[in-house]
Amino acid sequence: MAQPKKADPWEYARAATTLKQAHEVVGKLMPAPDASPQVRREFYLRSAEVYARVAEVDRGHHHEALYWAKRERAKAEGVESDER
């Protein structure tokens, strides 16, 4: 018998259509401060993807969502450089 499919916690974030929704959902997915660098980096990269997509959908907040996407990518890069 097949096991039930595990729910993807990012499913709701990818479904966000407004910047407000993205902030609310992404904020709930933030890893613990002591999470591994790999977990934190993955969070920031996924978050950047969500904001970049929202920038194309929520045109009233296009530039602000792009800012957040860029900010999250920079945070991911910061985690990478901290590991070195």
GROMACS .gro file of N, CA and C in nm:
model
  252
    1MET      N    1   0.084  -0.119   0.000
    1MET     CA    2   0.000   0.000   0.000
    1MET      C    3   0.089   0.125   0.000
    2ALA      N    4   0.058   0.218  -0.087
    2ALA     CA    5   0.139   0.340  -0.100
    2ALA      C    6   0.114   0.433   0.018
    3GLN      N    7   0.220   0.498   0.059
    3GLN     CA    8   0.210   0.594   0.168
    3GLN      C    9   0.146   0.723   0.117
    4PRO      N   10   0.069   0.791   0.201
    4PRO     CA   11   0.012   0.920   0.157
    4PRO      C   12   0.123   1.019   0.127
    5LYS      N   13   0.100   1.100   0.028
    5LYS     CA   14   0.199   1.199  -0.013
    5LYS      C   15   0.212   1.306   0.096
    6LYS      N   16   0.335   1.336   0.132
    6LYS     CA   17   0.362   1.438   0.234
    6LYS      C   18   0.333   1.576   0.176
    7ALA      N   19   0.262   1.657   0.251
    7ALA     CA   20   0.226   1.792   0.206
    7ALA      C   21   0.351   1.878   0.192
    8ASP      N   22   0.356   1.956   0.086
    8ASP     CA   23   0.468   2.047   0.062
    8ASP      C   24   0.438   2.178   0.134
    9PRO      N   25   0.517   2.215   0.234
    9PRO     CA   26   0.489   2.339   0.307
    9PRO      C   27   0.501   2.464   0.221
   10TRP      N   28   0.568   2.457   0.107
   10TRP     CA   29   0.584   2.571   0.018
   10TRP      C   30   0.469   2.586  -0.080
   11GLU      N   31   0.376   2.491  -0.078
   11GLU     CA   32   0.263   2.494  -0.171
   11GLU      C   33   0.184   2.625  -0.159
   12TYR      N   34   0.156   2.667  -0.038
   12TYR     CA   35   0.080   2.791  -0.018
   12TYR      C   36   0.160   2.914  -0.058
   13ALA      N   37   0.290   2.910  -0.034
   13ALA     CA   38   0.374   3.023  -0.073
   13ALA      C   39   0.375   3.039  -0.224
   14ARG      N   40   0.384   2.928  -0.296
   14ARG     CA   41   0.383   2.935  -0.442
   14ARG      C   42   0.247   2.979  -0.497
   15ALA      N   43   0.143   2.963  -0.417
   15ALA     CA   44   0.008   3.003  -0.460
   15ALA      C   45  -0.022   3.150  -0.429
   16ALA      N   46   0.066   3.218  -0.359
   16ALA     CA   47   0.043   3.358  -0.323
   16ALA      C   48   0.029   3.444  -0.448
   17THR      N   49  -0.069   3.533  -0.446
   17THR     CA   50  -0.091   3.621  -0.560
   17THR      C   51  -0.072   3.768  -0.524
   18THR      N   52  -0.048   3.796  -0.397
   18THR     CA   53  -0.023   3.934  -0.356
   18THR      C   54   0.103   3.936  -0.268
   19LEU      N   55   0.162   4.053  -0.260
   19LEU     CA   56   0.280   4.068  -0.176
   19LEU      C   57   0.246   4.040  -0.030
   20LYS      N   58   0.129   4.084   0.013
   20LYS     CA   59   0.087   4.060   0.151
   20LYS      C   60   0.078   3.910   0.180
   21GLN      N   61   0.017   3.835   0.089
   21GLN     CA   62   0.007   3.691   0.107
   21GLN      C   63   0.146   3.627   0.113
   22ALA      N   64   0.232   3.671   0.025
   22ALA     CA   65   0.369   3.617   0.023
   22ALA      C   66   0.437   3.642   0.156
   23HIS      N   67   0.428   3.763   0.208
   23HIS     CA   68   0.490   3.794   0.338
   23HIS      C   69   0.434   3.703   0.448
   24GLU      N   70   0.303   3.686   0.450
   24GLU     CA   71   0.240   3.606   0.555
   24GLU      C   72   0.285   3.460   0.549
   25VAL      N   73   0.284   3.403   0.431
   25VAL     CA   74   0.316   3.261   0.418
   25VAL      C   75   0.465   3.236   0.435
   26VAL      N   76   0.547   3.316   0.371
   26VAL     CA   77   0.692   3.298   0.381
   26VAL      C   78   0.738   3.316   0.525
   27GLY      N   79   0.680   3.411   0.594
   27GLY     CA   80   0.717   3.434   0.734
   27GLY      C   81   0.693   3.312   0.821
   28LYS      N   82   0.590   3.237   0.791
   28LYS     CA   83   0.559   3.116   0.868
   28LYS      C   84   0.653   3.000   0.835
   29LEU      N   85   0.721   3.009   0.723
   29LEU     CA   86   0.811   2.902   0.680
   29LEU      C   87   0.956   2.925   0.721
   30MET      N   88   0.984   3.040   0.779
   30MET     CA   89   1.121   3.073   0.816
   30MET      C   90   1.178   2.969   0.912
   31PRO      N   91   1.296   2.919   0.883
   31PRO     CA   92   1.357   2.818   0.971
   31PRO      C   93   1.402   2.879   1.103
   32ALA      N   94   1.426   2.793   1.198
   32ALA     CA   95   1.475   2.835   1.329
   32ALA      C   96   1.611   2.903   1.313
   33PRO      N   97   1.643   2.996   1.402
   33PRO     CA   98   1.772   3.066   1.392
   33PRO      C   99   1.894   2.972   1.396
   34ASP      N  100   1.878   2.857   1.459
   34ASP     CA  101   1.990   2.763   1.468
   34ASP      C  102   1.985   2.655   1.360
   35ALA      N  103   1.902   2.675   1.258
   35ALA     CA  104   1.894   2.579   1.148
   35ALA      C  105   2.027   2.575   1.073
   36SER      N  106   2.051   2.464   1.009
   36SER     CA  107   2.178   2.448   0.937
   36SER      C  108   2.186   2.551   0.824
   37PRO      N  109   2.307   2.585   0.783
   37PRO     CA  110   2.323   2.678   0.672
   37PRO      C  111   2.251   2.631   0.545
   38GLN      N  112   2.252   2.502   0.520
   38GLN     CA  113   2.185   2.448   0.402
   38GLN      C  114   2.034   2.475   0.408
   39VAL      N  115   1.973   2.457   0.524
   39VAL     CA  116   1.830   2.482   0.540
   39VAL      C  117   1.800   2.630   0.522
   40ARG      N  118   1.882   2.715   0.581
   40ARG     CA  119   1.860   2.860   0.569
   40ARG      C  120   1.878   2.907   0.425
   41ARG      N  121   1.982   2.856   0.358
   41ARG     CA  122   2.006   2.894   0.218
   41ARG      C  123   1.889   2.851   0.130
   42GLU      N  124   1.842   2.730   0.149
   42GLU     CA  125   1.728   2.681   0.070
   42GLU      C  126   1.603   2.767   0.096
   43PHE      N  127   1.581   2.806   0.221
   43PHE     CA  128   1.468   2.891   0.253
   43PHE      C  129   1.476   3.023   0.176
   44TYR      N  130   1.591   3.088   0.180
   44TYR     CA  131   1.605   3.218   0.114
   44TYR      C  132   1.591   3.207  -0.038
   45LEU      N  133   1.643   3.100  -0.095
   45LEU     CA  134   1.629   3.082  -0.240
   45LEU      C  135   1.484   3.058  -0.280
   46ARG      N  136   1.414   2.976  -0.203
   46ARG     CA  137   1.272   2.951  -0.231
   46ARG      C  138   1.191   3.078  -0.210
   47SER      N  139   1.224   3.149  -0.106
   47SER     CA  140   1.154   3.274  -0.078
   47SER      C  141   1.174   3.373  -0.192
   48ALA      N  142   1.295   3.381  -0.244
   48ALA     CA  143   1.324   3.470  -0.357
   48ALA      C  144   1.238   3.432  -0.477
   49GLU      N  145   1.222   3.303  -0.501
   49GLU     CA  146   1.139   3.258  -0.613
   49GLU      C  147   0.994   3.302  -0.595
   50VAL      N  148   0.944   3.291  -0.472
   50VAL     CA  149   0.806   3.331  -0.444
   50VAL      C  150   0.788   3.480  -0.472
   51TYR      N  151   0.878   3.561  -0.421
   51TYR     CA  152   0.867   3.706  -0.441
   51TYR      C  153   0.882   3.745  -0.588
   52ALA      N  154   0.971   3.678  -0.660
   52ALA     CA  155   0.988   3.709  -0.802
   52ALA      C  156   0.860   3.677  -0.880
   53ARG      N  157   0.796   3.566  -0.845
   53ARG     CA  158   0.672   3.531  -0.913
   53ARG      C  159   0.560   3.629  -0.877
   54VAL      N  160   0.552   3.667  -0.750
   54VAL     CA  161   0.450   3.763  -0.707
   54VAL      C  162   0.470   3.896  -0.777
   55ALA      N  163   0.593   3.934  -0.803
   55ALA     CA  164   0.620   4.061  -0.873
   55ALA      C  165   0.552   4.065  -1.009
   56GLU      N  166   0.538   3.949  -1.071
   56GLU     CA  167   0.474   3.944  -1.203
   56GLU      C  168   0.322   3.940  -1.193
   57VAL      N  169   0.269   3.898  -1.080
   57VAL     CA  170   0.124   3.884  -1.063
   57VAL      C  171   0.062   4.007  -0.996
   58ASP      N  172   0.125   4.054  -0.890
   58ASP     CA  173   0.075   4.168  -0.813
   58ASP      C  174   0.143   4.294  -0.868
   59ARG      N  175   0.094   4.340  -0.981
   59ARG     CA  176   0.160   4.450  -1.051
   59ARG      C  177   0.163   4.579  -0.971
   60GLY      N  178   0.069   4.595  -0.880
   60GLY     CA  179   0.070   4.715  -0.796
   60GLY      C  180   0.188   4.718  -0.699
   61HIS      N  181   0.246   4.602  -0.674
   61HIS     CA  182   0.361   4.592  -0.584
   61HIS      C  183   0.482   4.531  -0.656
   62HIS      N  184   0.486   4.549  -0.787
   62HIS     CA  185   0.590   4.490  -0.869
   62HIS      C  186   0.731   4.522  -0.819
   63HIS      N  187   0.761   4.649  -0.803
   63HIS     CA  188   0.896   4.689  -0.764
   63HIS      C  189   0.930   4.647  -0.622
   64GLU      N  190   0.833   4.654  -0.533
   64GLU     CA  191   0.857   4.612  -0.395
   64GLU      C  192   0.882   4.461  -0.388
   65ALA      N  193   0.805   4.383  -0.463
   65ALA     CA  194   0.826   4.238  -0.465
   65ALA      C  195   0.962   4.203  -0.526
   66LEU      N  196   1.003   4.277  -0.629
   66LEU     CA  197   1.136   4.255  -0.686
   66LEU      C  198   1.245   4.285  -0.584
   67TYR      N  199   1.223   4.392  -0.505
   67TYR     CA  200   1.318   4.423  -0.397
   67TYR      C  201   1.332   4.304  -0.303
   68TRP      N  202   1.218   4.248  -0.261
   68TRP     CA  203   1.220   4.135  -0.168
   68TRP      C  204   1.288   4.014  -0.231
   69ALA      N  205   1.264   3.990  -0.358
   69ALA     CA  206   1.329   3.877  -0.425
   69ALA      C  207   1.481   3.896  -0.424
   70LYS      N  208   1.525   4.016  -0.456
   70LYS     CA  209   1.669   4.046  -0.458
   70LYS      C  210   1.728   4.033  -0.318
   71ARG      N  211   1.655   4.082  -0.219
   71ARG     CA  212   1.700   4.077  -0.080
   71ARG      C  213   1.717   3.932  -0.034
   72GLU      N  214   1.621   3.847  -0.067
   72GLU     CA  215   1.628   3.708  -0.026
   72GLU      C  216   1.742   3.634  -0.097
   73ARG      N  217   1.765   3.665  -0.224
   73ARG     CA  218   1.879   3.605  -0.295
   73ARG      C  219   2.011   3.647  -0.230
   74ALA      N  220   2.020   3.774  -0.192
   74ALA     CA  221   2.142   3.823  -0.127
   74ALA      C  222   2.162   3.753   0.007
   75LYS      N  223   2.055   3.728   0.080
   75LYS     CA  224   2.067   3.657   0.207
   75LYS      C  225   2.116   3.515   0.183
   76ALA      N  226   2.066   3.450   0.078
   76ALA     CA  227   2.113   3.315   0.046
   76ALA      C  228   2.261   3.316   0.015
   77GLU      N  229   2.306   3.415  -0.060
   77GLU     CA  230   2.448   3.427  -0.092
   77GLU      C  231   2.529   3.454   0.033
   78GLY      N  232   2.473   3.529   0.127
   78GLY     CA  233   2.540   3.555   0.254
   78GLY      C  234   2.560   3.428   0.335
   79VAL      N  235   2.461   3.341   0.332
   79VAL     CA  236   2.474   3.212   0.401
   79VAL      C  237   2.585   3.131   0.336
   80GLU      N  238   2.591   3.133   0.202
   80GLU     CA  239   2.695   3.059   0.131
   80GLU      C  240   2.834   3.110   0.169
   81SER      N  241   2.850   3.241   0.176
   81SER     CA  242   2.981   3.296   0.207
   81SER      C  243   3.017   3.273   0.353
   82ASP      N  244   2.919   3.263   0.440
   82ASP     CA  245   2.946   3.234   0.582
   82ASP      C  246   3.001   3.093   0.601
   83GLU      N  247   2.964   3.003   0.508
   83GLU     CA  248   3.008   2.865   0.518
   83GLU      C  249   3.155   2.848   0.482
   84ARG      N  250   3.209   2.941   0.407
   84ARG     CA  251   3.348   2.927   0.359
   84ARG      C  252   3.447   2.964   0.464
   0.00000   0.00000   0.00000
